[in-house]
């Protein structure tokens, strides 16, 4: 099991010379998901050598420009590269109507299908699922309807102990049955304890993306215990009034959410362009939650 997150953009509304607007690429169980698509996202995908053809799902938290302005160019590029496989975009219902005239004008001969999947903002919803991964949307608190996303690996089947195969002369059908939870009866007629037969399965990894949002404690039960949490920290706590008014959070508030949700690691991002020295965000957050990192563009986090 593995999870790899690449930060394509870490800034808020105004990009800078070294910080693009919000976009991330998440690879979990060999699936590639694009999360938000701020301006310059496709340039950052190229810089990080991401194979465009592996991106089949795009998740857009909300319809503010700094999270979607890179989408139209990326859609066009996919077409120019000869894409044939459909592309699913999970977003607010308004997006399809907003893009329709642009697609008709600039991409009339698009060689692939775009599937729009509407997000819901009233409660958590499972919006993607396959054999290995689930993706759930959760409501956030911003100035417009906004979702966070939780990506979870499904639990894997435990592996059989090699010494158990030799000791009990296990056949392939017996191994399959044991791995699927069926009891194995030894020569003495009693069940063999599972821990003597199986190695513990690796703990499934999980990633929660929470941007943009006010300090919103209702998300805590939904992100409880995730391996990695990205939570916006647009401002330092001295501007908590401005943060609340503009629908954003401070570094201290993000750290409080991480602490109370018992997450493994916290990533801070979506910084206001007023800040040049981002180390102060880490200092503020570490007063509340120890395992915190301040993201920067092109950083990769692997679990």
mmCIF file of C-alpha atoms in Angstrom:
data_model
loop_
_atom_site.group_PDB
_atom_site.id
_atom_site.type_symbol
_atom_site.label_atom_id
_atom_site.label_comp_id
_atom_site.label_asym_id
_atom_site.label_seq_id
_atom_site.Cartn_x
_atom_site.Cartn_y
_atom_site.Cartn_z
ATOM 1 C CA UNK A 1 0.000 0.000 0.000
ATOM 2 C CA UNK A 2 1.266 3.441 -0.834
ATOM 3 C CA UNK A 3 0.165 7.050 -1.049
ATOM 4 C CA UNK A 4 2.026 9.883 -2.754
ATOM 5 C CA UNK A 5 0.920 13.518 -2.792
ATOM 6 C CA UNK A 6 2.520 16.125 -5.055
ATOM 7 C CA UNK A 7 1.823 19.790 -4.364
ATOM 8 C CA UNK A 8 1.329 21.574 -7.695
ATOM 9 C CA UNK A 9 0.153 24.840 -6.181
ATOM 10 C CA UNK A 10 0.195 26.078 -2.586
ATOM 11 C CA UNK A 11 -1.005 29.675 -2.711
ATOM 12 C CA UNK A 12 -4.432 31.242 -2.317
ATOM 13 C CA UNK A 13 -6.117 33.618 -4.777
ATOM 14 C CA UNK A 14 -2.990 35.422 -6.001
ATOM 15 C CA UNK A 15 -0.219 33.226 -7.439
ATOM 16 C CA UNK A 16 3.357 34.405 -7.016
ATOM 17 C CA UNK A 17 6.562 33.731 -8.927
ATOM 18 C CA UNK A 18 7.215 30.607 -6.861
ATOM 19 C CA UNK A 19 3.754 29.599 -5.635
ATOM 20 C CA UNK A 20 0.925 28.641 -7.972
ATOM 21 C CA UNK A 21 -2.761 28.499 -7.050
ATOM 22 C CA UNK A 22 -4.210 25.368 -5.502
ATOM 23 C CA UNK A 23 -3.726 22.061 -7.297
ATOM 24 C CA UNK A 24 -2.488 18.662 -6.158
ATOM 25 C CA UNK A 25 -1.922 15.253 -7.683
ATOM 26 C CA UNK A 26 -2.579 12.262 -5.463
ATOM 27 C CA UNK A 27 -1.420 8.753 -6.298
ATOM 28 C CA UNK A 28 -3.068 6.151 -4.084
ATOM 29 C CA UNK A 29 -2.987 2.422 -4.851
ATOM 30 C CA UNK A 30 -1.699 3.307 -8.342
ATOM 31 C CA UNK A 31 -4.664 5.604 -9.078
ATOM 32 C CA UNK A 32 -3.917 9.211 -10.045
ATOM 33 C CA UNK A 33 -6.385 11.882 -8.905
ATOM 34 C CA UNK A 34 -6.138 15.609 -9.628
ATOM 35 C CA UNK A 35 -7.473 17.704 -6.754
ATOM 36 C CA UNK A 36 -8.409 21.253 -7.755
ATOM 37 C CA UNK A 37 -6.963 22.824 -10.878
ATOM 38 C CA UNK A 38 -5.709 26.342 -10.309
ATOM 39 C CA UNK A 39 -3.991 28.402 -12.990
ATOM 40 C CA UNK A 40 -0.779 26.766 -14.204
ATOM 41 C CA UNK A 41 -1.739 23.258 -13.097
ATOM 42 C CA UNK A 42 -0.743 21.610 -16.365
ATOM 43 C CA UNK A 43 2.657 23.312 -16.346
ATOM 44 C CA UNK A 44 3.217 21.936 -12.854
ATOM 45 C CA UNK A 45 2.086 18.488 -13.939
ATOM 46 C CA UNK A 46 4.779 18.581 -16.633
ATOM 47 C CA UNK A 47 7.441 19.815 -14.215
ATOM 48 C CA UNK A 48 6.651 16.889 -11.964
ATOM 49 C CA UNK A 49 6.614 14.431 -14.877
ATOM 50 C CA UNK A 50 3.052 13.266 -14.269
ATOM 51 C CA UNK A 51 1.637 11.142 -17.088
ATOM 52 C CA UNK A 52 -1.461 13.045 -18.253
ATOM 53 C CA UNK A 53 -3.102 9.871 -19.526
ATOM 54 C CA UNK A 54 -3.271 8.451 -15.993
ATOM 55 C CA UNK A 55 -5.545 11.246 -14.765
ATOM 56 C CA UNK A 56 -9.126 10.046 -15.187
ATOM 57 C CA UNK A 57 -10.820 11.866 -12.298
ATOM 58 C CA UNK A 58 -10.610 15.533 -11.302
ATOM 59 C CA UNK A 59 -12.080 16.699 -7.985
ATOM 60 C CA UNK A 60 -12.908 20.403 -7.664
ATOM 61 C CA UNK A 61 -13.630 21.607 -4.151
ATOM 62 C CA UNK A 62 -15.507 24.732 -5.251
ATOM 63 C CA UNK A 63 -15.936 27.172 -8.111
ATOM 64 C CA UNK A 64 -13.546 29.965 -7.178
ATOM 65 C CA UNK A 65 -11.057 30.945 -9.867
ATOM 66 C CA UNK A 66 -7.927 30.010 -7.950
ATOM 67 C CA UNK A 67 -9.185 26.423 -7.867
ATOM 68 C CA UNK A 68 -10.507 26.041 -11.436
ATOM 69 C CA UNK A 69 -8.810 28.521 -13.815
ATOM 70 C CA UNK A 70 -6.379 25.836 -15.016
ATOM 71 C CA UNK A 71 -9.129 23.402 -15.983
ATOM 72 C CA UNK A 72 -10.068 24.637 -19.451
ATOM 73 C CA UNK A 73 -6.468 24.624 -20.661
ATOM 74 C CA UNK A 74 -5.925 21.124 -19.300
ATOM 75 C CA UNK A 75 -9.063 19.827 -21.024
ATOM 76 C CA UNK A 76 -7.812 21.277 -24.313
ATOM 77 C CA UNK A 77 -4.341 19.777 -23.846
ATOM 78 C CA UNK A 78 -5.814 16.336 -23.199
ATOM 79 C CA UNK A 79 -7.546 16.619 -26.567
ATOM 80 C CA UNK A 80 -4.411 17.769 -28.386
ATOM 81 C CA UNK A 81 -2.575 14.767 -26.951
ATOM 82 C CA UNK A 82 -5.138 12.474 -28.547
ATOM 83 C CA UNK A 83 -6.897 11.343 -25.394
ATOM 84 C CA UNK A 84 -9.685 8.821 -26.034
ATOM 85 C CA UNK A 85 -10.631 7.705 -22.539
ATOM 86 C CA UNK A 86 -13.405 9.636 -20.807
ATOM 87 C CA UNK A 87 -12.589 12.200 -18.103
ATOM 88 C CA UNK A 88 -14.805 12.510 -15.020
ATOM 89 C CA UNK A 89 -14.984 15.889 -13.293
ATOM 90 C CA UNK A 90 -16.515 15.953 -9.815
ATOM 91 C CA UNK A 91 -17.708 19.499 -9.149
ATOM 92 C CA UNK A 92 -20.587 21.821 -8.406
ATOM 93 C CA UNK A 93 -23.535 21.381 -10.786
ATOM 94 C CA UNK A 94 -22.965 24.880 -12.224
ATOM 95 C CA UNK A 95 -19.662 23.863 -13.796
ATOM 96 C CA UNK A 96 -21.200 22.021 -16.741
ATOM 97 C CA UNK A 97 -23.219 25.085 -17.719
ATOM 98 C CA UNK A 98 -20.261 27.424 -17.208
ATOM 99 C CA UNK A 99 -17.949 25.335 -19.406
ATOM 100 C CA UNK A 100 -20.466 24.553 -22.136
ATOM 101 C CA UNK A 101 -19.847 27.679 -24.290
ATOM 102 C CA UNK A 102 -16.061 27.423 -23.854
ATOM 103 C CA UNK A 103 -16.057 23.748 -24.818
ATOM 104 C CA UNK A 104 -18.281 24.480 -27.813
ATOM 105 C CA UNK A 105 -16.019 27.314 -28.969
ATOM 106 C CA UNK A 106 -12.523 26.005 -28.208
ATOM 107 C CA UNK A 107 -12.985 22.227 -28.076
ATOM 108 C CA UNK A 108 -15.744 21.439 -30.540
ATOM 109 C CA UNK A 109 -13.818 18.437 -31.851
ATOM 110 C CA UNK A 110 -12.712 17.062 -28.485
ATOM 111 C CA UNK A 111 -11.862 13.375 -29.074
ATOM 112 C CA UNK A 112 -12.980 12.168 -25.659
ATOM 113 C CA UNK A 113 -16.040 12.448 -23.436
ATOM 114 C CA UNK A 114 -16.260 14.633 -20.343
ATOM 115 C CA UNK A 115 -18.516 13.254 -17.620
ATOM 116 C CA UNK A 116 -19.714 15.781 -15.060
ATOM 117 C CA UNK A 117 -20.538 14.360 -11.642
ATOM 118 C CA UNK A 118 -22.365 16.821 -9.400
ATOM 119 C CA UNK A 119 -21.181 17.181 -5.817
ATOM 120 C CA UNK A 120 -23.539 17.476 -2.852
ATOM 121 C CA UNK A 121 -22.960 19.797 0.065
ATOM 122 C CA UNK A 122 -25.425 18.675 2.726
ATOM 123 C CA UNK A 123 -23.589 15.657 4.148
ATOM 124 C CA UNK A 124 -20.742 13.226 3.386
ATOM 125 C CA UNK A 125 -21.163 11.262 0.151
ATOM 126 C CA UNK A 126 -19.111 8.487 -1.429
ATOM 127 C CA UNK A 127 -18.375 9.887 -4.891
ATOM 128 C CA UNK A 128 -15.910 7.299 -6.217
ATOM 129 C CA UNK A 129 -15.213 3.677 -5.413
ATOM 130 C CA UNK A 130 -13.321 0.785 -6.967
ATOM 131 C CA UNK A 131 -11.692 -2.411 -5.688
ATOM 132 C CA UNK A 132 -8.938 -0.572 -3.829
ATOM 133 C CA UNK A 133 -10.000 3.028 -3.141
ATOM 134 C CA UNK A 134 -12.962 5.079 -1.984
ATOM 135 C CA UNK A 135 -13.354 8.847 -2.252
ATOM 136 C CA UNK A 136 -15.799 10.693 -0.044
ATOM 137 C CA UNK A 137 -16.864 14.326 -0.199
ATOM 138 C CA UNK A 138 -17.495 16.241 3.024
ATOM 139 C CA UNK A 139 -19.104 19.682 3.433
ATOM 140 C CA UNK A 140 -16.856 22.588 4.382
ATOM 141 C CA UNK A 141 -17.712 26.160 5.425
ATOM 142 C CA UNK A 142 -16.713 28.756 2.832
ATOM 143 C CA UNK A 143 -18.358 31.685 1.038
ATOM 144 C CA UNK A 144 -19.698 29.400 -1.702
ATOM 145 C CA UNK A 145 -20.662 25.699 -1.617
ATOM 146 C CA UNK A 146 -17.418 23.824 -0.943
ATOM 147 C CA UNK A 147 -16.420 20.214 -0.435
ATOM 148 C CA UNK A 148 -13.424 18.561 1.103
ATOM 149 C CA UNK A 149 -12.365 15.106 -0.062
ATOM 150 C CA UNK A 150 -11.242 12.007 1.809
ATOM 151 C CA UNK A 151 -9.318 9.347 -0.101
ATOM 152 C CA UNK A 152 -9.121 5.942 1.579
ATOM 153 C CA UNK A 153 -7.411 2.711 0.697
ATOM 154 C CA UNK A 154 -9.541 -0.348 1.284
ATOM 155 C CA UNK A 155 -8.224 -2.924 3.723
ATOM 156 C CA UNK A 156 -6.073 -5.558 2.055
ATOM 157 C CA UNK A 157 -6.222 -9.304 2.591
ATOM 158 C CA UNK A 158 -3.546 -10.526 5.044
ATOM 159 C CA UNK A 159 -0.656 -12.627 3.761
ATOM 160 C CA UNK A 160 -0.072 -16.225 4.769
ATOM 161 C CA UNK A 161 2.998 -17.043 6.871
ATOM 162 C CA UNK A 162 5.548 -19.073 4.898
ATOM 163 C CA UNK A 163 6.302 -21.217 7.932
ATOM 164 C CA UNK A 164 2.589 -22.039 8.218
ATOM 165 C CA UNK A 165 2.527 -23.309 4.631
ATOM 166 C CA UNK A 166 5.392 -25.690 5.380
ATOM 167 C CA UNK A 167 4.167 -26.729 8.815
ATOM 168 C CA UNK A 168 0.613 -27.590 7.768
ATOM 169 C CA UNK A 169 1.375 -28.549 4.139
ATOM 170 C CA UNK A 170 -1.226 -26.056 2.972
ATOM 171 C CA UNK A 171 -2.684 -26.372 -0.506
ATOM 172 C CA UNK A 172 -3.492 -23.375 -2.706
ATOM 173 C CA UNK A 173 -7.268 -23.650 -2.047
ATOM 174 C CA UNK A 174 -6.582 -23.821 1.705
ATOM 175 C CA UNK A 175 -4.347 -20.746 1.534
ATOM 176 C CA UNK A 176 -7.032 -18.799 -0.322
ATOM 177 C CA UNK A 177 -9.679 -19.879 2.183
ATOM 178 C CA UNK A 178 -7.534 -18.927 5.186
ATOM 179 C CA UNK A 179 -6.711 -15.499 3.712
ATOM 180 C CA UNK A 180 -10.439 -14.908 3.249
ATOM 181 C CA UNK A 181 -11.160 -15.597 6.895
ATOM 182 C CA UNK A 182 -12.204 -19.240 6.903
ATOM 183 C CA UNK A 183 -11.005 -21.320 9.904
ATOM 184 C CA UNK A 184 -8.347 -23.973 9.366
ATOM 185 C CA UNK A 185 -8.598 -27.214 11.319
ATOM 186 C CA UNK A 186 -5.326 -28.861 12.387
ATOM 187 C CA UNK A 187 -4.575 -32.571 12.546
ATOM 188 C CA UNK A 188 -5.766 -32.712 16.151
ATOM 189 C CA UNK A 189 -9.201 -31.527 15.067
ATOM 190 C CA UNK A 190 -9.013 -28.093 16.656
ATOM 191 C CA UNK A 191 -8.918 -24.724 14.849
ATOM 192 C CA UNK A 192 -5.479 -23.212 14.351
ATOM 193 C CA UNK A 193 -5.334 -19.626 15.722
ATOM 194 C CA UNK A 194 -5.328 -17.162 12.803
ATOM 195 C CA UNK A 195 -2.245 -15.362 14.144
ATOM 196 C CA UNK A 196 -0.250 -18.571 13.602
ATOM 197 C CA UNK A 197 -1.282 -18.641 9.953
ATOM 198 C CA UNK A 198 -1.484 -15.013 8.862
ATOM 199 C CA UNK A 199 0.654 -11.895 8.869
ATOM 200 C CA UNK A 200 -1.265 -8.743 9.843
ATOM 201 C CA UNK A 201 -2.438 -6.755 6.819
ATOM 202 C CA UNK A 202 -0.933 -3.313 6.368
ATOM 203 C CA UNK A 203 -3.057 -0.525 7.812
ATOM 204 C CA UNK A 204 -4.936 1.259 4.999
ATOM 205 C CA UNK A 205 -3.707 4.772 4.270
ATOM 206 C CA UNK A 206 -5.964 7.807 3.977
ATOM 207 C CA UNK A 207 -5.718 11.431 2.891
ATOM 208 C CA UNK A 208 -8.083 14.309 3.647
ATOM 209 C CA UNK A 209 -8.103 17.534 1.619
ATOM 210 C CA UNK A 210 -9.772 20.504 3.337
ATOM 211 C CA UNK A 211 -9.534 23.761 1.416
ATOM 212 C CA UNK A 212 -11.133 26.344 1.522
ATOM 213 C CA UNK A 213 -12.930 26.538 4.849
ATOM 214 C CA UNK A 214 -13.483 28.494 8.004
ATOM 215 C CA UNK A 215 -12.602 26.876 11.317
ATOM 216 C CA UNK A 216 -15.252 24.169 11.054
ATOM 217 C CA UNK A 217 -15.289 21.570 13.798
ATOM 218 C CA UNK A 218 -18.045 19.539 12.149
ATOM 219 C CA UNK A 219 -15.448 17.906 9.919
ATOM 220 C CA UNK A 220 -13.606 16.300 12.854
ATOM 221 C CA UNK A 221 -15.654 13.056 12.963
ATOM 222 C CA UNK A 222 -15.239 12.611 9.199
ATOM 223 C CA UNK A 223 -11.440 13.000 9.147
ATOM 224 C CA UNK A 224 -10.811 11.203 12.426
ATOM 225 C CA UNK A 225 -7.510 9.326 12.345
ATOM 226 C CA UNK A 226 -6.597 9.951 8.703
ATOM 227 C CA UNK A 227 -2.958 9.316 7.837
ATOM 228 C CA UNK A 228 -2.423 12.717 6.224
ATOM 229 C CA UNK A 229 -4.499 15.907 6.432
ATOM 230 C CA UNK A 230 -4.127 18.945 4.194
ATOM 231 C CA UNK A 231 -5.896 21.891 5.796
ATOM 232 C CA UNK A 232 -5.852 25.421 4.517
ATOM 233 C CA UNK A 233 -4.094 28.063 6.602
ATOM 234 C CA UNK A 234 -4.576 31.257 4.661
ATOM 235 C CA UNK A 235 -3.724 33.508 7.609
ATOM 236 C CA UNK A 236 -1.868 33.585 10.897
ATOM 237 C CA UNK A 237 -4.024 33.686 14.019
ATOM 238 C CA UNK A 238 -3.605 37.421 14.542
ATOM 239 C CA UNK A 239 -5.956 37.781 11.546
ATOM 240 C CA UNK A 240 -8.551 35.283 12.788
ATOM 241 C CA UNK A 241 -11.362 37.837 12.375
ATOM 242 C CA UNK A 242 -10.440 38.368 8.719
ATOM 243 C CA UNK A 243 -10.125 34.611 8.280
ATOM 244 C CA UNK A 244 -13.651 34.009 9.533
ATOM 245 C CA UNK A 245 -15.108 36.868 7.489
ATOM 246 C CA UNK A 246 -13.447 35.666 4.268
ATOM 247 C CA UNK A 247 -14.239 31.988 4.851
ATOM 248 C CA UNK A 248 -10.730 30.827 5.715
ATOM 249 C CA UNK A 249 -8.674 29.421 8.594
ATOM 250 C CA UNK A 250 -5.526 30.263 10.510
ATOM 251 C CA UNK A 251 -2.554 27.992 11.104
ATOM 252 C CA UNK A 252 -3.522 27.571 14.748
ATOM 253 C CA UNK A 253 -7.079 26.649 13.835
ATOM 254 C CA UNK A 254 -5.878 24.066 11.306
ATOM 255 C CA UNK A 255 -3.582 22.568 13.943
ATOM 256 C CA UNK A 256 -6.457 22.405 16.418
ATOM 257 C CA UNK A 257 -8.552 20.455 13.915
ATOM 258 C CA UNK A 258 -5.611 18.081 13.303
ATOM 259 C CA UNK A 259 -5.046 17.535 17.021
ATOM 260 C CA UNK A 260 -8.691 16.930 17.860
ATOM 261 C CA UNK A 261 -9.151 14.594 14.892
ATOM 262 C CA UNK A 262 -6.077 12.566 15.858
ATOM 263 C CA UNK A 263 -4.551 12.656 12.382
ATOM 264 C CA UNK A 264 -1.089 11.322 11.580
ATOM 265 C CA UNK A 265 0.407 14.368 9.850
ATOM 266 C CA UNK A 266 -0.802 17.862 9.014
ATOM 267 C CA UNK A 267 0.049 19.807 5.868
ATOM 268 C CA UNK A 268 -0.624 23.535 5.783
ATOM 269 C CA UNK A 269 -1.262 25.371 2.509
ATOM 270 C CA UNK A 270 -3.351 27.959 0.628
ATOM 271 C CA UNK A 271 -1.294 30.844 1.969
ATOM 272 C CA UNK A 272 -2.158 34.487 1.480
ATOM 273 C CA UNK A 273 0.338 36.219 -0.804
ATOM 274 C CA UNK A 274 0.894 38.827 1.930
ATOM 275 C CA UNK A 275 3.246 36.368 3.634
ATOM 276 C CA UNK A 276 6.830 35.934 2.416
ATOM 277 C CA UNK A 277 8.243 33.922 5.303
ATOM 278 C CA UNK A 278 6.088 30.815 5.710
ATOM 279 C CA UNK A 279 8.088 29.388 8.594
ATOM 280 C CA UNK A 280 5.897 31.388 10.976
ATOM 281 C CA UNK A 281 2.934 29.206 9.974
ATOM 282 C CA UNK A 282 4.753 26.105 11.163
ATOM 283 C CA UNK A 283 5.809 27.800 14.394
ATOM 284 C CA UNK A 284 2.238 28.823 15.156
ATOM 285 C CA UNK A 285 0.772 25.409 14.326
ATOM 286 C CA UNK A 286 3.404 23.454 16.290
ATOM 287 C CA UNK A 287 2.209 25.115 19.476
ATOM 288 C CA UNK A 288 -0.912 22.968 19.084
ATOM 289 C CA UNK A 289 0.065 19.983 16.904
ATOM 290 C CA UNK A 290 3.601 18.663 16.578
ATOM 291 C CA UNK A 291 3.695 16.751 13.282
ATOM 292 C CA UNK A 292 3.052 19.643 10.910
ATOM 293 C CA UNK A 293 4.610 20.668 7.582
ATOM 294 C CA UNK A 294 4.294 23.839 5.524
ATOM 295 C CA UNK A 295 3.916 22.832 1.890
ATOM 296 C CA UNK A 296 5.609 24.415 -1.077
ATOM 297 C CA UNK A 297 5.157 23.856 -4.785
ATOM 298 C CA UNK A 298 6.655 20.649 -6.214
ATOM 299 C CA UNK A 299 7.048 19.002 -2.830
ATOM 300 C CA UNK A 300 6.164 15.306 -2.665
ATOM 301 C CA UNK A 301 4.852 13.588 0.454
ATOM 302 C CA UNK A 302 4.949 9.792 0.507
ATOM 303 C CA UNK A 303 3.433 7.322 2.947
#
